[in-house]
Amino acid sequence: MTTRDAVRVRAQGEVDEEALDYVRSKVDAAFDRLGLPSAQGTLTVVRATAQHVQRPWSATARLQVAGTVVVVHAEETTAHELADRLEERVRARVEEAVHRADTARRSAAPPPWRGGPAGPDQGTPSDV
């Protein structure tokens, strides 16, 4: 299953299908580059209708990747800039979450009194 199949994409405002396809392809590219399992969740792309908004395109993604929830938000002036920014942020946040999960799973060896290995200074008493 690809990310494209597992992530529901919603559009609000005047968002055309070409823009949505480009955003989907960029999110897929972020996960393909990382070599991670596909994500599940929602991605909402919004185009503001007000003329005075400086960055009318925005996206919010709430994804679950390998048991970790990752939330990403981006705002830009065009759909292509939004997709590029979203790809960068998804990649960075997912790498951070996976790294944090890997680090948390690693633990130090148990202390010697719990059956762990004895350190060089914790071995048998030496002759003094």
CSV table of N, CA and C in Angstrom, one decimal:
chain,number,residue,atom,x,y,z
A,1,MET,N,0.8,-1.2,0.0
A,1,MET,CA,0.0,0.0,0.0
A,1,MET,C,0.9,1.2,0.0
A,2,THR,N,0.6,2.2,-0.9
A,2,THR,CA,1.4,3.4,-0.9
A,2,THR,C,0.8,4.4,0.0
A,3,THR,N,1.5,5.4,0.2
A,3,THR,CA,1.1,6.6,1.1
A,3,THR,C,-0.2,7.2,0.4
A,4,ARG,N,-0.1,7.2,-0.9
A,4,ARG,CA,-1.2,7.8,-1.7
A,4,ARG,C,-2.6,7.0,-1.4
A,5,ASP,N,-2.5,5.7,-1.2
A,5,ASP,CA,-3.7,4.9,-0.9
A,5,ASP,C,-4.1,5.1,0.6
A,6,ALA,N,-3.2,5.3,1.5
A,6,ALA,CA,-3.5,5.3,2.9
A,6,ALA,C,-3.8,6.7,3.5
A,7,VAL,N,-3.5,7.8,2.8
A,7,VAL,CA,-3.7,9.1,3.4
A,7,VAL,C,-4.9,9.7,2.6
A,8,ARG,N,-5.9,10.1,3.4
A,8,ARG,CA,-7.1,10.8,2.8
A,8,ARG,C,-6.7,12.2,2.6
A,9,VAL,N,-7.0,12.7,1.4
A,9,VAL,CA,-6.7,14.1,1.0
A,9,VAL,C,-8.0,14.8,0.9
A,10,ARG,N,-8.1,15.9,1.6
A,10,ARG,CA,-9.3,16.7,1.5
A,10,ARG,C,-8.9,18.1,1.0
A,11,ALA,N,-9.8,18.7,0.3
A,11,ALA,CA,-9.6,20.0,-0.3
A,11,ALA,C,-10.7,21.0,0.2
A,12,GLN,N,-10.3,22.2,0.5
A,12,GLN,CA,-11.2,23.3,0.9
A,12,GLN,C,-10.9,24.5,0.0
A,13,GLY,N,-11.9,25.1,-0.5
A,13,GLY,CA,-11.7,26.3,-1.4
A,13,GLY,C,-11.5,25.8,-2.8
A,14,GLU,N,-11.0,26.7,-3.6
A,14,GLU,CA,-10.8,26.4,-5.1
A,14,GLU,C,-9.5,25.7,-5.3
A,15,VAL,N,-9.4,24.4,-5.0
A,15,VAL,CA,-8.2,23.6,-5.2
A,15,VAL,C,-8.5,22.7,-6.3
A,16,ASP,N,-7.7,22.8,-7.4
A,16,ASP,CA,-7.9,21.9,-8.5
A,16,ASP,C,-7.2,20.6,-8.4
A,17,GLU,N,-7.6,19.6,-9.2
A,17,GLU,CA,-7.1,18.3,-9.1
A,17,GLU,C,-5.6,18.2,-9.4
A,18,GLU,N,-5.1,19.0,-10.3
A,18,GLU,CA,-3.7,19.0,-10.6
A,18,GLU,C,-2.8,19.4,-9.3
A,19,ALA,N,-3.3,20.4,-8.6
A,19,ALA,CA,-2.6,20.8,-7.4
A,19,ALA,C,-2.6,19.6,-6.3
A,20,LEU,N,-3.8,19.0,-6.2
A,20,LEU,CA,-3.9,17.9,-5.2
A,20,LEU,C,-2.9,16.7,-5.6
A,21,ASP,N,-2.9,16.4,-6.9
A,21,ASP,CA,-2.0,15.3,-7.4
A,21,ASP,C,-0.5,15.7,-7.1
A,22,TYR,N,-0.2,16.9,-7.3
A,22,TYR,CA,1.2,17.3,-7.1
A,22,TYR,C,1.6,17.2,-5.6
A,23,VAL,N,0.6,17.6,-4.7
A,23,VAL,CA,0.9,17.5,-3.3
A,23,VAL,C,1.0,16.1,-2.9
A,24,ARG,N,0.1,15.2,-3.4
A,24,ARG,CA,0.2,13.8,-3.1
A,24,ARG,C,1.5,13.2,-3.6
A,25,SER,N,2.0,13.6,-4.7
A,25,SER,CA,3.3,13.0,-5.3
A,25,SER,C,4.4,13.5,-4.4
A,26,LYS,N,4.4,14.7,-3.9
A,26,LYS,CA,5.5,15.2,-3.0
A,26,LYS,C,5.5,14.4,-1.7
A,27,VAL,N,4.3,14.2,-1.1
A,27,VAL,CA,4.2,13.5,0.2
A,27,VAL,C,4.7,12.0,-0.1
A,28,ASP,N,4.3,11.4,-1.2
A,28,ASP,CA,4.8,10.1,-1.5
A,28,ASP,C,6.3,10.1,-1.6
A,29,ALA,N,6.9,11.1,-2.3
A,29,ALA,CA,8.3,11.2,-2.5
A,29,ALA,C,9.1,11.3,-1.2
A,30,ALA,N,8.5,12.0,-0.2
A,30,ALA,CA,9.1,12.1,1.1
A,30,ALA,C,9.2,10.8,1.8
A,31,PHE,N,8.2,10.0,1.7
A,31,PHE,CA,8.2,8.6,2.3
A,31,PHE,C,9.1,7.7,1.5
A,32,ASP,N,9.1,7.8,0.2
A,32,ASP,CA,9.9,6.9,-0.6
A,32,ASP,C,11.4,7.1,-0.4
A,33,ARG,N,11.7,8.4,-0.2
A,33,ARG,CA,13.1,8.8,0.1
A,33,ARG,C,13.6,8.2,1.4
A,34,LEU,N,12.7,8.2,2.4
A,34,LEU,CA,13.0,7.7,3.7
A,34,LEU,C,13.1,6.2,3.8
A,35,GLY,N,12.4,5.5,2.9
A,35,GLY,CA,12.3,4.1,3.0
A,35,GLY,C,11.5,3.6,4.2
A,36,LEU,N,10.5,4.4,4.6
A,36,LEU,CA,9.6,4.1,5.7
A,36,LEU,C,8.4,3.4,5.2
A,37,PRO,N,7.7,2.7,6.2
A,37,PRO,CA,6.4,2.2,5.8
A,37,PRO,C,5.4,3.3,5.5
A,38,SER,N,4.4,3.0,4.8
A,38,SER,CA,3.4,4.1,4.4
A,38,SER,C,2.7,4.6,5.6
A,39,ALA,N,2.3,5.8,5.5
A,39,ALA,CA,1.6,6.5,6.6
A,39,ALA,C,0.1,6.4,6.4
A,40,GLN,N,-0.6,6.6,7.5
A,40,GLN,CA,-2.1,6.6,7.5
A,40,GLN,C,-2.5,8.0,8.1
A,41,GLY,N,-3.6,8.5,7.6
A,41,GLY,CA,-4.0,9.8,8.2
A,41,GLY,C,-4.7,10.7,7.2
A,42,THR,N,-4.7,11.9,7.5
A,42,THR,CA,-5.4,12.9,6.7
A,42,THR,C,-4.5,14.1,6.3
A,43,LEU,N,-4.7,14.6,5.1
A,43,LEU,CA,-4.0,15.7,4.6
A,43,LEU,C,-5.1,16.7,4.1
A,44,THR,N,-5.1,17.9,4.6
A,44,THR,CA,-6.1,18.9,4.2
A,44,THR,C,-5.4,20.0,3.5
A,45,VAL,N,-5.8,20.3,2.2
A,45,VAL,CA,-5.2,21.4,1.5
A,45,VAL,C,-6.3,22.5,1.3
A,46,VAL,N,-5.9,23.7,1.7
A,46,VAL,CA,-6.9,24.8,1.7
A,46,VAL,C,-6.3,25.9,0.8
A,47,ARG,N,-7.2,26.5,0.1
A,47,ARG,CA,-6.9,27.7,-0.7
A,47,ARG,C,-7.9,28.8,-0.2
A,48,ALA,N,-7.3,29.8,0.4
A,48,ALA,CA,-8.2,30.9,0.9
A,48,ALA,C,-8.7,31.7,-0.3
A,49,THR,N,-10.0,32.2,-0.1
A,49,THR,CA,-10.6,32.9,-1.2
A,49,THR,C,-10.5,34.4,-1.0
A,50,ALA,N,-10.0,34.9,0.1
A,50,ALA,CA,-9.9,36.3,0.4
A,50,ALA,C,-8.7,36.8,-0.4
A,51,GLN,N,-8.8,38.0,-1.0
A,51,GLN,CA,-7.8,38.5,-1.9
A,51,GLN,C,-6.6,39.1,-1.1
A,52,HIS,N,-6.8,39.5,0.2
A,52,HIS,CA,-5.8,40.1,1.0
A,52,HIS,C,-4.8,39.2,1.7
A,53,VAL,N,-5.0,37.9,1.5
A,53,VAL,CA,-4.2,36.9,2.2
A,53,VAL,C,-2.9,36.8,1.5
A,54,GLN,N,-1.8,36.9,2.2
A,54,GLN,CA,-0.4,36.9,1.5
A,54,GLN,C,-0.1,35.4,1.1
A,55,ARG,N,-0.4,34.5,1.9
A,55,ARG,CA,-0.1,33.1,1.5
A,55,ARG,C,-1.5,32.3,1.5
A,56,PRO,N,-2.1,32.3,0.4
A,56,PRO,CA,-3.5,31.7,0.4
A,56,PRO,C,-3.5,30.1,0.4
A,57,TRP,N,-2.4,29.5,0.1
A,57,TRP,CA,-2.4,28.0,0.1
A,57,TRP,C,-1.8,27.5,1.5
A,58,SER,N,-2.5,26.6,2.1
A,58,SER,CA,-2.1,26.0,3.3
A,58,SER,C,-2.4,24.5,3.3
A,59,ALA,N,-1.7,23.8,4.1
A,59,ALA,CA,-1.9,22.3,4.3
A,59,ALA,C,-1.6,21.9,5.7
A,60,THR,N,-2.4,21.0,6.2
A,60,THR,CA,-2.2,20.4,7.5
A,60,THR,C,-2.3,18.9,7.3
A,61,ALA,N,-1.3,18.2,7.7
A,61,ALA,CA,-1.2,16.7,7.7
A,61,ALA,C,-1.2,16.2,9.1
A,62,ARG,N,-2.0,15.2,9.3
A,62,ARG,CA,-1.9,14.5,10.6
A,62,ARG,C,-1.8,13.0,10.2
A,63,LEU,N,-0.5,12.5,10.4
A,63,LEU,CA,-0.2,11.2,9.9
A,63,LEU,C,0.3,10.3,11.0
A,64,GLN,N,0.0,9.0,10.9
A,64,GLN,CA,0.5,8.1,11.8
A,64,GLN,C,1.5,7.2,11.1
A,65,VAL,N,2.7,7.2,11.5
A,65,VAL,CA,3.8,6.5,10.9
A,65,VAL,C,4.5,5.6,11.9
A,66,ALA,N,4.4,4.3,11.7
A,66,ALA,CA,5.0,3.3,12.7
A,66,ALA,C,4.6,3.6,14.1
A,67,GLY,N,3.4,3.9,14.4
A,67,GLY,CA,2.9,4.1,15.7
A,67,GLY,C,3.1,5.4,16.3
A,68,THR,N,3.7,6.4,15.5
A,68,THR,CA,3.9,7.7,16.0
A,68,THR,C,3.1,8.7,15.2
A,69,VAL,N,2.4,9.6,15.9
A,69,VAL,CA,1.6,10.6,15.2
A,69,VAL,C,2.5,11.8,14.9
A,70,VAL,N,2.4,12.2,13.6
A,70,VAL,CA,3.2,13.3,13.1
A,70,VAL,C,2.3,14.4,12.6
A,71,VAL,N,2.4,15.6,13.0
A,71,VAL,CA,1.5,16.7,12.5
A,71,VAL,C,2.4,17.7,11.8
A,72,VAL,N,2.0,18.1,10.6
A,72,VAL,CA,2.8,19.0,9.8
A,72,VAL,C,1.9,20.1,9.2
A,73,HIS,N,2.4,21.3,9.3
A,73,HIS,CA,1.6,22.4,8.7
A,73,HIS,C,2.5,23.3,7.8
A,74,ALA,N,1.9,23.8,6.7
A,74,ALA,CA,2.7,24.6,5.8
A,74,ALA,C,1.8,25.6,5.2
A,75,GLU,N,2.3,26.8,4.9
A,75,GLU,CA,1.6,27.9,4.2
A,75,GLU,C,2.5,28.4,3.1
A,76,GLU,N,2.0,28.7,1.9
A,76,GLU,CA,2.8,29.2,0.8
A,76,GLU,C,1.9,30.0,-0.1
A,77,THR,N,2.5,30.7,-1.1
A,77,THR,CA,1.8,31.5,-2.0
A,77,THR,C,1.2,30.8,-3.2
A,78,THR,N,1.8,29.6,-3.6
A,78,THR,CA,1.3,28.8,-4.7
A,78,THR,C,1.2,27.4,-4.3
A,79,ALA,N,0.5,26.6,-5.1
A,79,ALA,CA,0.3,25.2,-4.8
A,79,ALA,C,1.6,24.4,-4.9
A,80,HIS,N,2.4,24.7,-5.9
A,80,HIS,CA,3.7,24.0,-6.0
A,80,HIS,C,4.7,24.3,-4.9
A,81,GLU,N,4.7,25.6,-4.5
A,81,GLU,CA,5.6,25.9,-3.3
A,81,GLU,C,5.1,25.2,-2.1
A,82,LEU,N,3.8,25.2,-1.9
A,82,LEU,CA,3.2,24.5,-0.8
A,82,LEU,C,3.6,23.0,-0.8
A,83,ALA,N,3.5,22.4,-1.9
A,83,ALA,CA,3.8,20.9,-2.0
A,83,ALA,C,5.3,20.7,-1.7
A,84,ASP,N,6.2,21.6,-2.2
A,84,ASP,CA,7.6,21.4,-1.9
A,84,ASP,C,7.9,21.6,-0.4
A,85,ARG,N,7.3,22.6,0.2
A,85,ARG,CA,7.5,22.9,1.6
A,85,ARG,C,6.9,21.7,2.4
A,86,LEU,N,5.8,21.2,2.0
A,86,LEU,CA,5.2,20.1,2.8
A,86,LEU,C,6.1,18.9,2.7
A,87,GLU,N,6.7,18.6,1.5
A,87,GLU,CA,7.6,17.5,1.4
A,87,GLU,C,8.8,17.6,2.4
A,88,GLU,N,9.4,18.8,2.4
A,88,GLU,CA,10.5,19.0,3.3
A,88,GLU,C,10.1,18.8,4.8
A,89,ARG,N,9.0,19.4,5.2
A,89,ARG,CA,8.6,19.3,6.6
A,89,ARG,C,8.1,17.9,7.0
A,90,VAL,N,7.4,17.2,6.1
A,90,VAL,CA,7.0,15.8,6.4
A,90,VAL,C,8.3,14.9,6.5
A,91,ARG,N,9.2,15.1,5.6
A,91,ARG,CA,10.5,14.3,5.7
A,91,ARG,C,11.2,14.6,7.1
A,92,ALA,N,11.3,15.9,7.4
A,92,ALA,CA,12.1,16.2,8.6
A,92,ALA,C,11.3,15.7,9.9
A,93,ARG,N,10.0,15.9,9.9
A,93,ARG,CA,9.3,15.5,11.1
A,93,ARG,C,9.3,14.0,11.3
A,94,VAL,N,9.1,13.3,10.2
A,94,VAL,CA,9.1,11.8,10.3
A,94,VAL,C,10.5,11.3,10.7
A,95,GLU,N,11.5,11.8,10.1
A,95,GLU,CA,12.9,11.4,10.5
A,95,GLU,C,13.1,11.7,11.9
A,96,GLU,N,12.7,12.8,12.4
A,96,GLU,CA,12.8,13.1,13.8
A,96,GLU,C,12.0,12.2,14.7
A,97,ALA,N,10.8,11.8,14.3
A,97,ALA,CA,10.0,10.9,15.1
A,97,ALA,C,10.5,9.5,15.1
A,98,VAL,N,11.0,9.1,14.0
A,98,VAL,CA,11.6,7.7,13.9
A,98,VAL,C,12.9,7.6,14.7
A,99,HIS,N,13.7,8.7,14.6
A,99,HIS,CA,15.0,8.7,15.3
A,99,HIS,C,14.7,8.7,16.8
A,100,ARG,N,13.7,9.5,17.3
A,100,ARG,CA,13.4,9.6,18.7
A,100,ARG,C,12.9,8.2,19.2
A,101,ALA,N,12.1,7.5,18.3
A,101,ALA,CA,11.5,6.2,18.7
A,101,ALA,C,12.7,5.2,18.8
A,102,ASP,N,13.6,5.2,17.9
A,102,ASP,CA,14.8,4.3,17.9
A,102,ASP,C,15.6,4.6,19.1
A,103,THR,N,15.9,5.8,19.5
A,103,THR,CA,16.7,6.1,20.6
A,103,THR,C,16.0,5.7,21.9
A,104,ALA,N,14.7,5.9,22.0
A,104,ALA,CA,13.9,5.5,23.2
A,104,ALA,C,13.9,4.0,23.4
A,105,ARG,N,13.9,3.2,22.3
A,105,ARG,CA,13.9,1.8,22.4
A,105,ARG,C,15.2,1.2,22.9
A,106,ARG,N,16.3,1.9,22.6
A,106,ARG,CA,17.6,1.5,23.1
A,106,ARG,C,17.7,1.7,24.6
A,107,SER,N,18.2,0.8,25.3
A,107,SER,CA,18.4,1.0,26.7
A,107,SER,C,19.7,0.6,27.1
A,108,ALA,N,20.2,1.1,28.2
A,108,ALA,CA,21.5,0.7,28.7
A,108,ALA,C,21.4,-0.7,29.3
A,109,ALA,N,22.5,-1.4,29.3
A,109,ALA,CA,22.5,-2.7,29.9
A,109,ALA,C,22.1,-2.7,31.4
A,110,PRO,N,21.5,-3.7,31.9
A,110,PRO,CA,21.1,-3.6,33.3
A,110,PRO,C,22.3,-3.6,34.2
A,111,PRO,N,22.2,-3.1,35.4
A,111,PRO,CA,23.3,-3.0,36.3
A,111,PRO,C,23.7,-4.4,36.7
A,112,PRO,N,24.9,-4.6,37.2
A,112,PRO,CA,25.4,-5.9,37.6
A,112,PRO,C,24.5,-6.6,38.6
A,113,TRP,N,23.9,-5.9,39.5
A,113,TRP,CA,23.1,-6.5,40.5
A,113,TRP,C,21.8,-7.1,40.0
A,114,ARG,N,21.5,-6.7,38.7
A,114,ARG,CA,20.3,-7.3,38.0
A,114,ARG,C,20.7,-8.2,36.9
A,115,GLY,N,21.9,-8.7,36.9
A,115,GLY,CA,22.3,-9.7,36.0
A,115,GLY,C,23.1,-9.1,34.8
A,116,GLY,N,23.3,-7.9,34.8
A,116,GLY,CA,24.1,-7.3,33.7
A,116,GLY,C,25.5,-7.5,33.7
A,117,PRO,N,26.3,-7.2,32.7
A,117,PRO,CA,27.7,-7.5,32.7
A,117,PRO,C,28.4,-6.6,33.7
A,118,ALA,N,29.5,-7.1,34.3
A,118,ALA,CA,30.2,-6.4,35.3
A,118,ALA,C,31.2,-5.5,34.5
A,119,GLY,N,31.3,-4.3,34.9
A,119,GLY,CA,32.3,-3.3,34.3
A,119,GLY,C,33.7,-3.6,34.7
A,120,PRO,N,34.7,-2.9,34.1
A,120,PRO,CA,36.1,-3.2,34.4
A,120,PRO,C,36.4,-2.9,35.9
A,121,ASP,N,35.7,-1.9,36.4
A,121,ASP,CA,35.9,-1.5,37.8
A,121,ASP,C,34.9,-2.2,38.8
A,122,GLN,N,34.0,-3.0,38.2
A,122,GLN,CA,33.0,-3.7,39.1
A,122,GLN,C,33.2,-5.2,39.1
A,123,GLY,N,34.4,-5.7,38.7
A,123,GLY,CA,34.6,-7.1,38.7
A,123,GLY,C,35.0,-7.6,40.1
A,124,THR,N,35.7,-8.7,40.1
A,124,THR,CA,36.1,-9.2,41.4
A,124,THR,C,37.0,-8.3,42.1
A,125,PRO,N,37.0,-8.3,43.4
A,125,PRO,CA,37.9,-7.4,44.2
A,125,PRO,C,39.4,-7.8,43.9
A,126,SER,N,40.2,-6.8,43.7
A,126,SER,CA,41.6,-7.1,43.4
A,126,SER,C,42.4,-7.0,44.7
A,127,ASP,N,43.6,-7.5,44.7
A,127,ASP,CA,44.4,-7.4,45.9
A,127,ASP,C,44.9,-6.0,46.0
A,128,VAL,N,44.8,-5.5,47.2
A,128,VAL,CA,45.2,-4.1,47.4
A,128,VAL,C,46.4,-4.1,48.3
